[in-house]
PDB file of C-alpha atoms in Angstrom:
ATOM      1  CA  UNK A1491      19.435 -20.941 -17.351  1.00  0.00           C
ATOM      2  CA  UNK A1492      16.829 -19.356 -15.060  1.00  0.00           C
ATOM      3  CA  UNK A1493      16.043 -21.407 -11.985  1.00  0.00           C
ATOM      4  CA  UNK A1494      13.656 -19.047 -10.157  1.00  0.00           C
ATOM      5  CA  UNK A1495      10.345 -17.718 -11.408  1.00  0.00           C
ATOM      6  CA  UNK A1496       8.093 -14.793 -10.577  1.00  0.00           C
ATOM      7  CA  UNK A1497       4.600 -14.686 -12.062  1.00  0.00           C
ATOM      8  CA  UNK A1498       2.826 -11.379 -12.778  1.00  0.00           C
ATOM      9  CA  UNK A1499      -0.898 -12.056 -13.141  1.00  0.00           C
ATOM     10  CA  UNK A1500      -2.175  -8.464 -13.186  1.00  0.00           C
ATOM     11  CA  UNK A1501      -3.832  -8.078 -16.596  1.00  0.00           C
ATOM     12  CA  UNK A1502      -7.047  -6.625 -15.228  1.00  0.00           C
ATOM     13  CA  UNK A1503      -9.861  -5.964 -17.734  1.00  0.00           C
ATOM     14  CA  UNK A1504     -10.160  -2.573 -15.996  1.00  0.00           C
ATOM     15  CA  UNK A1505      -7.428  -0.199 -17.159  1.00  0.00           C
ATOM     16  CA  UNK A1506      -7.176   1.588 -13.806  1.00  0.00           C
ATOM     17  CA  UNK A1507      -6.129  -1.672 -12.072  1.00  0.00           C
ATOM     18  CA  UNK A1508      -3.969  -3.131 -14.862  1.00  0.00           C
ATOM     19  CA  UNK A1509      -0.218  -3.142 -14.247  1.00  0.00           C
ATOM     20  CA  UNK A1510       1.574  -0.711 -16.606  1.00  0.00           C
ATOM     21  CA  UNK A1511       4.208  -2.228 -18.872  1.00  0.00           C
ATOM     22  CA  UNK A1512       6.842   0.079 -17.355  1.00  0.00           C
ATOM     23  CA  UNK A1513       6.322  -1.522 -13.930  1.00  0.00           C
ATOM     24  CA  UNK A1514       6.801  -4.990 -15.427  1.00  0.00           C
ATOM     25  CA  UNK A1515      10.092  -3.840 -16.937  1.00  0.00           C
ATOM     26  CA  UNK A1516      11.184  -2.434 -13.562  1.00  0.00           C
ATOM     27  CA  UNK A1517      10.504  -5.774 -11.870  1.00  0.00           C
ATOM     28  CA  UNK A1518      12.479  -7.655 -14.529  1.00  0.00           C
ATOM     29  CA  UNK A1519      15.410  -5.255 -14.254  1.00  0.00           C
ATOM     30  CA  UNK A1520      15.407  -5.417 -10.449  1.00  0.00           C
ATOM     31  CA  UNK A1521      15.517  -9.226 -10.399  1.00  0.00           C
ATOM     32  CA  UNK A1522      18.113  -9.667 -13.110  1.00  0.00           C
ATOM     33  CA  UNK A1523      18.956 -12.645 -15.288  1.00  0.00           C
ATOM     34  CA  UNK A1524      18.706 -15.197 -12.468  1.00  0.00           C
ATOM     35  CA  UNK A1525      14.927 -14.893 -12.553  1.00  0.00           C
ATOM     36  CA  UNK A1526      12.336 -15.830 -15.127  1.00  0.00           C
ATOM     37  CA  UNK A1527       9.584 -13.193 -14.955  1.00  0.00           C
ATOM     38  CA  UNK A1528       6.407 -14.604 -16.522  1.00  0.00           C
ATOM     39  CA  UNK A1529       3.786 -11.990 -17.366  1.00  0.00           C
ATOM     40  CA  UNK A1530       0.348 -13.544 -17.853  1.00  0.00           C
ATOM     41  CA  UNK A1531      -1.540 -11.844 -20.683  1.00  0.00           C
ATOM     42  CA  UNK A1532      -4.902 -13.515 -20.027  1.00  0.00           C
ATOM     43  CA  UNK A1533      -7.461 -11.268 -18.243  1.00  0.00           C
ATOM     44  CA  UNK A1534      -7.374 -11.569 -14.453  1.00  0.00           C
ATOM     45  CA  UNK A1535     -10.410 -10.911 -12.236  1.00  0.00           C
ATOM     46  CA  UNK A1536      -9.551  -7.812 -10.187  1.00  0.00           C
ATOM     47  CA  UNK A1537     -12.904  -6.988  -8.573  1.00  0.00           C
ATOM     48  CA  UNK A1538     -13.367  -7.524  -4.835  1.00  0.00           C
ATOM     49  CA  UNK A1539     -10.649  -9.788  -3.447  1.00  0.00           C
ATOM     50  CA  UNK A1540      -9.807 -11.087  -6.924  1.00  0.00           C
ATOM     51  CA  UNK A1541     -10.089 -14.729  -7.925  1.00  0.00           C
ATOM     52  CA  UNK A1542     -10.734 -17.236 -10.721  1.00  0.00           C
ATOM     53  CA  UNK A1543      -7.207 -17.982 -12.003  1.00  0.00           C
ATOM     54  CA  UNK A1544      -6.942 -18.422 -15.769  1.00  0.00           C
ATOM     55  CA  UNK A1545      -5.458 -21.599 -17.311  1.00  0.00           C
ATOM     56  CA  UNK A1546      -2.515 -19.492 -18.518  1.00  0.00           C
ATOM     57  CA  UNK A1547      -1.877 -18.209 -14.978  1.00  0.00           C
ATOM     58  CA  UNK A1548      -2.111 -21.691 -13.475  1.00  0.00           C
ATOM     59  CA  UNK A1549       0.389 -23.019 -16.024  1.00  0.00           C
ATOM     60  CA  UNK A1550       2.801 -20.166 -15.259  1.00  0.00           C
ATOM     61  CA  UNK A1551       2.490 -20.746 -11.505  1.00  0.00           C
ATOM     62  CA  UNK A1552       3.836 -24.308 -11.691  1.00  0.00           C
ATOM     63  CA  UNK A1553       7.295 -24.171 -10.133  1.00  0.00           C
ATOM     64  CA  UNK A1554       7.025 -20.442  -9.376  1.00  0.00           C
ATOM     65  CA  UNK A1555       8.536 -18.945  -6.234  1.00  0.00           C
ATOM     66  CA  UNK A1556       6.668 -15.613  -6.249  1.00  0.00           C
ATOM     67  CA  UNK A1557       3.147 -14.824  -7.474  1.00  0.00           C
ATOM     68  CA  UNK A1558       1.728 -11.320  -7.965  1.00  0.00           C
ATOM     69  CA  UNK A1559      -1.996 -11.250  -8.667  1.00  0.00           C
ATOM     70  CA  UNK A1560      -5.459 -10.246  -7.520  1.00  0.00           C
ATOM     71  CA  UNK A1561      -5.873 -12.666  -4.643  1.00  0.00           C
ATOM     72  CA  UNK A1562      -4.554 -16.223  -4.801  1.00  0.00           C
ATOM     73  CA  UNK A1563      -7.072 -18.538  -6.516  1.00  0.00           C
ATOM     74  CA  UNK A1564      -7.189 -22.214  -5.560  1.00  0.00           C
ATOM     75  CA  UNK A1565      -5.711 -23.262  -8.909  1.00  0.00           C
ATOM     76  CA  UNK A1566      -2.706 -20.989  -8.407  1.00  0.00           C
ATOM     77  CA  UNK A1567      -2.104 -22.277  -4.874  1.00  0.00           C
ATOM     78  CA  UNK A1568      -2.264 -25.875  -6.099  1.00  0.00           C
ATOM     79  CA  UNK A1569       0.044 -25.214  -9.053  1.00  0.00           C
ATOM     80  CA  UNK A1570       2.630 -23.555  -6.811  1.00  0.00           C
ATOM     81  CA  UNK A1571       2.569 -26.236  -4.127  1.00  0.00           C
ATOM     82  CA  UNK A1572       6.074 -26.989  -2.905  1.00  0.00           C
ATOM     83  CA  UNK A1573       7.770 -24.064  -4.661  1.00  0.00           C
ATOM     84  CA  UNK A1574       5.673 -20.945  -3.961  1.00  0.00           C
ATOM     85  CA  UNK A1575       7.176 -18.916  -1.118  1.00  0.00           C
ATOM     86  CA  UNK A1576       5.537 -15.507  -1.442  1.00  0.00           C
ATOM     87  CA  UNK A1577       2.234 -14.362  -2.889  1.00  0.00           C
ATOM     88  CA  UNK A1578       1.276 -10.708  -3.070  1.00  0.00           C
ATOM     89  CA  UNK A1579      -2.232  -9.568  -3.894  1.00  0.00           C
ATOM     90  CA  UNK A1580      -2.854  -6.197  -5.509  1.00  0.00           C
ATOM     91  CA  UNK A1581      -6.137  -6.046  -3.589  1.00  0.00           C
ATOM     92  CA  UNK A1582      -6.605  -4.724  -0.064  1.00  0.00           C
ATOM     93  CA  UNK A1583      -8.807  -7.683   0.925  1.00  0.00           C
ATOM     94  CA  UNK A1584      -7.439 -11.194   1.383  1.00  0.00           C
ATOM     95  CA  UNK A1585     -10.578 -13.109   2.401  1.00  0.00           C
ATOM     96  CA  UNK A1586     -10.784 -15.190  -0.770  1.00  0.00           C
ATOM     97  CA  UNK A1587      -7.123 -16.263  -0.519  1.00  0.00           C
ATOM     98  CA  UNK A1588      -6.738 -17.424   3.069  1.00  0.00           C
ATOM     99  CA  UNK A1589      -8.355 -20.839   2.756  1.00  0.00           C
ATOM    100  CA  UNK A1590      -6.313 -21.660  -0.366  1.00  0.00           C
ATOM    101  CA  UNK A1591      -3.001 -20.897   1.373  1.00  0.00           C
ATOM    102  CA  UNK A1592      -3.766 -22.316   4.832  1.00  0.00           C
ATOM    103  CA  UNK A1593      -1.012 -24.696   5.936  1.00  0.00           C
ATOM    104  CA  UNK A1594       1.157 -24.110   2.864  1.00  0.00           C
ATOM    105  CA  UNK A1595       3.777 -21.907   4.550  1.00  0.00           C
ATOM    106  CA  UNK A1596       3.397 -19.330   1.766  1.00  0.00           C
ATOM    107  CA  UNK A1597       3.836 -15.720   2.927  1.00  0.00           C
ATOM    108  CA  UNK A1598       0.807 -13.674   1.816  1.00  0.00           C
ATOM    109  CA  UNK A1599       1.022  -9.886   1.647  1.00  0.00           C
ATOM    110  CA  UNK A1600      -1.657  -7.478   0.497  1.00  0.00           C
ATOM    111  CA  UNK A1601      -1.921  -3.940  -0.830  1.00  0.00           C
ATOM    112  CA  UNK A1602      -3.227  -2.420   2.396  1.00  0.00           C
ATOM    113  CA  UNK A1603      -4.077   1.233   1.934  1.00  0.00           C
ATOM    114  CA  UNK A1604      -4.264   0.998  -1.858  1.00  0.00           C
ATOM    115  CA  UNK A1605      -7.621   2.805  -1.743  1.00  0.00           C
ATOM    116  CA  UNK A1606      -6.577   5.324   0.931  1.00  0.00           C
ATOM    117  CA  UNK A1607      -5.896   8.332  -1.310  1.00  0.00           C
ATOM    118  CA  UNK A1608      -9.005   8.159  -3.544  1.00  0.00           C
ATOM    119  CA  UNK A1609     -11.320   7.381  -0.614  1.00  0.00           C
ATOM    120  CA  UNK A1610      -9.816  10.172   1.501  1.00  0.00           C
ATOM    121  CA  UNK A1611     -10.238  12.571  -1.431  1.00  0.00           C
ATOM    122  CA  UNK A1612     -13.898  11.537  -1.619  1.00  0.00           C
ATOM    123  CA  UNK A1613     -14.384  12.194   2.114  1.00  0.00           C
ATOM    124  CA  UNK A1614     -12.987  15.723   1.871  1.00  0.00           C
ATOM    125  CA  UNK A1615     -15.021  16.388  -1.282  1.00  0.00           C
ATOM    126  CA  UNK A1616     -18.208  15.182   0.436  1.00  0.00           C
ATOM    127  CA  UNK A1617     -17.596  17.389   3.478  1.00  0.00           C
ATOM    128  CA  UNK A1618     -17.093  20.436   1.245  1.00  0.00           C
ATOM    129  CA  UNK A1619     -20.070  19.500  -0.951  1.00  0.00           C
ATOM    130  CA  UNK A1620     -22.596  19.621   1.874  1.00  0.00           C
ATOM    131  CA  UNK A1621     -20.923  22.295   4.034  1.00  0.00           C
ATOM    132  CA  UNK A1622     -20.865  24.798   1.165  1.00  0.00           C
ATOM    133  CA  UNK A1623     -24.420  23.948   0.080  1.00  0.00           C
ATOM    134  CA  UNK A1624     -23.596  22.528  -3.330  1.00  0.00           C
ATOM    135  CA  UNK A1625     -26.471  20.075  -2.938  1.00  0.00           C
ATOM    136  CA  UNK A1626     -28.891  23.015  -2.580  1.00  0.00           C
ATOM    137  CA  UNK A1627     -27.309  24.845  -5.512  1.00  0.00           C
ATOM    138  CA  UNK A1628     -27.719  21.839  -7.800  1.00  0.00           C
ATOM    139  CA  UNK A1629     -31.341  21.452  -6.684  1.00  0.00           C
ATOM    140  CA  UNK A1630     -32.057  25.101  -7.520  1.00  0.00           C
ATOM    141  CA  UNK A1631     -30.278  24.754 -10.854  1.00  0.00           C
ATOM    142  CA  UNK A1632     -32.498  21.814 -11.791  1.00  0.00           C
ATOM    143  CA  UNK A1633     -35.526  23.948 -10.946  1.00  0.00           C
ATOM    144  CA  UNK A1634     -34.189  26.744 -13.167  1.00  0.00           C
ATOM    145  CA  UNK A1635     -34.180  29.039 -10.134  1.00  0.00           C
ATOM    146  CA  UNK A1636     -31.615  31.690  -9.083  1.00  0.00           C
ATOM    147  CA  UNK A1637     -31.019  30.846  -5.407  1.00  0.00           C
ATOM    148  CA  UNK A1638     -29.159  33.947  -4.274  1.00  0.00           C
ATOM    149  CA  UNK A1639     -31.652  34.770  -1.514  1.00  0.00           C
ATOM    150  CA  UNK A1640     -31.481  31.235  -0.095  1.00  0.00           C
ATOM    151  CA  UNK A1641     -27.810  31.728   0.710  1.00  0.00           C
ATOM    152  CA  UNK A1642     -27.848  35.391   1.708  1.00  0.00           C
ATOM    153  CA  UNK A1643     -30.892  35.622   3.999  1.00  0.00           C
ATOM    154  CA  UNK A1644     -29.765  32.807   6.291  1.00  0.00           C
ATOM    155  CA  UNK A1645     -32.409  30.319   5.175  1.00  0.00           C
ATOM    156  CA  UNK A1646     -29.632  27.871   4.350  1.00  0.00           C
ATOM    157  CA  UNK A1647     -26.950  27.863   7.083  1.00  0.00           C
ATOM    158  CA  UNK A1648     -23.452  28.170   5.648  1.00  0.00           C
ATOM    159  CA  UNK A1649     -20.240  27.362   7.458  1.00  0.00           C
ATOM    160  CA  UNK A1650     -16.581  27.845   6.646  1.00  0.00           C
ATOM    161  CA  UNK A1651     -14.509  24.671   6.441  1.00  0.00           C
ATOM    162  CA  UNK A1652     -12.089  25.863   9.113  1.00  0.00           C
ATOM    163  CA  UNK A1653     -14.978  26.221  11.584  1.00  0.00           C
ATOM    164  CA  UNK A1654     -15.774  22.486  11.439  1.00  0.00           C
ATOM    165  CA  UNK A1655     -14.685  19.827  13.888  1.00  0.00           C
ATOM    166  CA  UNK A1656     -13.988  16.537  12.141  1.00  0.00           C
ATOM    167  CA  UNK A1657     -14.131  13.218  13.983  1.00  0.00           C
ATOM    168  CA  UNK A1658     -12.181  10.317  12.443  1.00  0.00           C
ATOM    169  CA  UNK A1659     -12.490   6.780  13.816  1.00  0.00           C
ATOM    170  CA  UNK A1660      -9.478   4.646  12.889  1.00  0.00           C
ATOM    171  CA  UNK A1661      -6.091   5.962  11.792  1.00  0.00           C
ATOM    172  CA  UNK A1662      -4.677   3.372   9.427  1.00  0.00           C
ATOM    173  CA  UNK A1663      -4.374   3.911   5.674  1.00  0.00           C
ATOM    174  CA  UNK A1664      -7.598   5.771   4.871  1.00  0.00           C
ATOM    175  CA  UNK A1665      -8.007   7.514   8.226  1.00  0.00           C
ATOM    176  CA  UNK A1666      -4.476   8.877   8.326  1.00  0.00           C
ATOM    177  CA  UNK A1667      -4.782  10.203   4.769  1.00  0.00           C
ATOM    178  CA  UNK A1668      -8.082  11.895   5.648  1.00  0.00           C
ATOM    179  CA  UNK A1669      -6.388  13.540   8.633  1.00  0.00           C
ATOM    180  CA  UNK A1670      -3.589  14.922   6.451  1.00  0.00           C
ATOM    181  CA  UNK A1671      -6.041  16.266   3.867  1.00  0.00           C
ATOM    182  CA  UNK A1672      -8.246  17.682   6.624  1.00  0.00           C
ATOM    183  CA  UNK A1673      -5.317  19.661   8.004  1.00  0.00           C
ATOM    184  CA  UNK A1674      -4.413  20.920   4.516  1.00  0.00           C
ATOM    185  CA  UNK A1675      -8.033  21.969   3.980  1.00  0.00           C
ATOM    186  CA  UNK A1676      -8.043  23.935   7.223  1.00  0.00           C
ATOM    187  CA  UNK A1677     -10.453  21.569   9.006  1.00  0.00           C
ATOM    188  CA  UNK A1678      -8.660  21.731  12.325  1.00  0.00           C
ATOM    189  CA  UNK A1679      -5.307  20.863  13.854  1.00  0.00           C
ATOM    190  CA  UNK A1680      -4.812  17.161  14.495  1.00  0.00           C
ATOM    191  CA  UNK A1681      -1.039  16.691  14.344  1.00  0.00           C
ATOM    192  CA  UNK A1682      -0.882  15.432  17.951  1.00  0.00           C
ATOM    193  CA  UNK A1683      -3.506  12.813  17.185  1.00  0.00           C
ATOM    194  CA  UNK A1684      -1.469  11.507  14.267  1.00  0.00           C
ATOM    195  CA  UNK A1685       1.715  11.493  16.329  1.00  0.00           C
ATOM    196  CA  UNK A1686       0.085   9.346  19.023  1.00  0.00           C
ATOM    197  CA  UNK A1687      -0.727   6.746  16.363  1.00  0.00           C
ATOM    198  CA  UNK A1688       2.930   6.464  15.253  1.00  0.00           C
ATOM    199  CA  UNK A1689       5.372   4.040  16.792  1.00  0.00           C
ATOM    200  CA  UNK A1690       9.129   4.005  17.178  1.00  0.00           C
ATOM    201  CA  UNK A1691      11.105   0.826  16.694  1.00  0.00           C
ATOM    202  CA  UNK A1692      14.503  -0.556  15.826  1.00  0.00           C
ATOM    203  CA  UNK A1693      14.682  -3.159  13.087  1.00  0.00           C
ATOM    204  CA  UNK A1694      17.847  -5.256  13.147  1.00  0.00           C
ATOM    205  CA  UNK A1695      18.866  -7.079   9.983  1.00  0.00           C
ATOM    206  CA  UNK A1696      21.434  -9.881   9.793  1.00  0.00           C
ATOM    207  CA  UNK A1697      22.625 -10.262   6.209  1.00  0.00           C
ATOM    208  CA  UNK A1698      25.293 -11.972   4.167  1.00  0.00           C
ATOM    209  CA  UNK A1699      27.944  -9.344   3.301  1.00  0.00           C
ATOM    210  CA  UNK A1700      28.212  -8.027  -0.241  1.00  0.00           C
ATOM    211  CA  UNK A1701      29.592  -4.963  -2.022  1.00  0.00           C
ATOM    212  CA  UNK A1702      26.200  -3.226  -2.270  1.00  0.00           C
ATOM    213  CA  UNK A1703      24.131  -4.977   0.425  1.00  0.00           C
ATOM    214  CA  UNK A1704      24.190  -2.093   2.927  1.00  0.00           C
ATOM    215  CA  UNK A1705      23.278   0.439   0.231  1.00  0.00           C
ATOM    216  CA  UNK A1706      20.540  -1.818  -1.187  1.00  0.00           C
ATOM    217  CA  UNK A1707      18.892  -2.502   2.179  1.00  0.00           C
ATOM    218  CA  UNK A1708      19.075   1.124   3.292  1.00  0.00           C
ATOM    219  CA  UNK A1709      17.439   2.204   0.030  1.00  0.00           C
ATOM    220  CA  UNK A1710      14.716  -0.409   0.486  1.00  0.00           C
ATOM    221  CA  UNK A1711      13.987   0.840   4.013  1.00  0.00           C
ATOM    222  CA  UNK A1712      13.888   4.494   2.964  1.00  0.00           C
ATOM    223  CA  UNK A1713      11.359   3.670   0.237  1.00  0.00           C
ATOM    224  CA  UNK A1714       9.004   2.027   2.762  1.00  0.00           C
ATOM    225  CA  UNK A1715       7.313   5.289   3.794  1.00  0.00           C
ATOM    226  CA  UNK A1716       8.768   5.337   7.320  1.00  0.00           C
ATOM    227  CA  UNK A1717      10.846   8.063   8.924  1.00  0.00           C
ATOM    228  CA  UNK A1718      14.438   6.813   9.285  1.00  0.00           C
ATOM    229  CA  UNK A1719      16.043   8.380  12.371  1.00  0.00           C
ATOM    230  CA  UNK A1720      19.365   6.556  12.267  1.00  0.00           C
ATOM    231  CA  UNK A1721      21.216   3.728  10.513  1.00  0.00           C
ATOM    232  CA  UNK A1722      24.131   1.859  12.079  1.00  0.00           C
ATOM    233  CA  UNK A1723      26.026  -1.154  10.720  1.00  0.00           C
ATOM    234  CA  UNK A1724      28.643  -3.510  12.105  1.00  0.00           C
ATOM    235  CA  UNK A1725      30.288  -6.854  11.415  1.00  0.00           C
ATOM    236  CA  UNK A1726      29.379  -9.805  13.682  1.00  0.00           C
ATOM    237  CA  UNK A1727      31.221 -13.012  12.810  1.00  0.00           C
ATOM    238  CA  UNK A1728      30.286 -13.617   9.166  1.00  0.00           C
ATOM    239  CA  UNK A1729      27.197 -11.394   9.220  1.00  0.00           C
ATOM    240  CA  UNK A1730      26.662  -7.788   8.302  1.00  0.00           C
ATOM    241  CA  UNK A1731      24.331  -6.429  11.027  1.00  0.00           C
ATOM    242  CA  UNK A1732      22.313  -3.262  10.349  1.00  0.00           C
ATOM    243  CA  UNK A1733      20.157  -1.380  12.886  1.00  0.00           C
ATOM    244  CA  UNK A1734      17.445   0.932  11.548  1.00  0.00           C
ATOM    245  CA  UNK A1735      15.776   3.364  13.988  1.00  0.00           C
ATOM    246  CA  UNK A1736      12.336   4.055  12.540  1.00  0.00           C
ATOM    247  CA  UNK A1737       9.101   5.910  13.162  1.00  0.00           C
ATOM    248  CA  UNK A1738       5.742   5.393  11.466  1.00  0.00           C
ATOM    249  CA  UNK A1739       2.580   3.300  11.411  1.00  0.00           C
ATOM    250  CA  UNK A1740       2.607  -0.332  12.527  1.00  0.00           C
ATOM    251  CA  UNK A1741       1.236  -1.385   9.153  1.00  0.00           C
ATOM    252  CA  UNK A1742       4.282   0.052   7.362  1.00  0.00           C
ATOM    253  CA  UNK A1743       6.630  -1.551   9.926  1.00  0.00           C
ATOM    254  CA  UNK A1744       5.057  -4.970   9.330  1.00  0.00           C
ATOM    255  CA  UNK A1745       5.209  -4.599   5.548  1.00  0.00           C
ATOM    256  CA  UNK A1746       8.858  -3.550   5.702  1.00  0.00           C
ATOM    257  CA  UNK A1747       9.840  -6.613   7.750  1.00  0.00           C
ATOM    258  CA  UNK A1748       8.230  -8.920   5.184  1.00  0.00           C
ATOM    259  CA  UNK A1749       9.958  -7.085   2.349  1.00  0.00           C
ATOM    260  CA  UNK A1750      13.351  -7.350   4.064  1.00  0.00           C
ATOM    261  CA  UNK A1751      12.914 -11.082   4.653  1.00  0.00           C
ATOM    262  CA  UNK A1752      12.591 -11.639   0.918  1.00  0.00           C
ATOM    263  CA  UNK A1753      15.903  -9.956   0.095  1.00  0.00           C
ATOM    264  CA  UNK A1754      18.399 -12.550  -1.163  1.00  0.00           C
ATOM    265  CA  UNK A1755      21.163 -11.534   1.294  1.00  0.00           C
ATOM    266  CA  UNK A1756      18.992 -11.249   4.439  1.00  0.00           C
ATOM    267  CA  UNK A1757      19.154 -14.114   6.939  1.00  0.00           C
ATOM    268  CA  UNK A1758      17.054 -12.756   9.832  1.00  0.00           C
ATOM    269  CA  UNK A1759      15.025  -9.663  10.733  1.00  0.00           C
ATOM    270  CA  UNK A1760      14.092  -8.734  14.301  1.00  0.00           C
ATOM    271  CA  UNK A1761      12.446  -5.728  15.884  1.00  0.00           C
ATOM    272  CA  UNK A1762      12.333  -3.925  19.212  1.00  0.00           C
ATOM    273  CA  UNK A1763       9.280  -1.662  19.557  1.00  0.00           C
TER     274      UNK A1763
END
């Protein structure tokens, strides 16, 4: 009989935010028969930092160990009191959840950078839109006017994208993605800037030995989006000890450490930056 429960409360009314059925199946398969995976079918508020908490979700959260939703509503936090260990919000913001989880000991993780790609795409599109005079072209089109002379006699200054200098303040999820797209679009060379924002570290994991533990943990680390320079393992007393030499953003390092701590065989995780 299942003794551990994970609740998936991601039935957003908006299709773009709703969890696909295939992802639910993947979660169930990854956890195995020891877990009861409860998928809440009731609509969940996904706008902003999330919230509300349907009666169906609150009922499912009673006795749950893990909760996946849009924020952590007060009713969910109360229902999971004493059993909830980890809550993950599919939103980037966590403001609406903090007060509900204060003092509970529940680990809260968020989907930092979830908007990075679409927002970075918008930034590049906006730069091209105004640099290439598309705003002027649309204006002329609305007037029913052929604007060839506007663009050929110099009345409207035109610049090539590669002649621009782009300034980006902040190099976390969105900023780093903008930098990558800017380079691909020929908007300058900023590789050194990105490299200065990366960090090197060694994450050391102490785990209970098992036939596939090393393979499982190495796969988990490699899927975290960090560059893996080296992996070394050894036996210390009863522990399997694994050292991962990594490079990447601090945000990804922090997320990886939390993910490792929730692996069933992991006892401790430490880092040297």
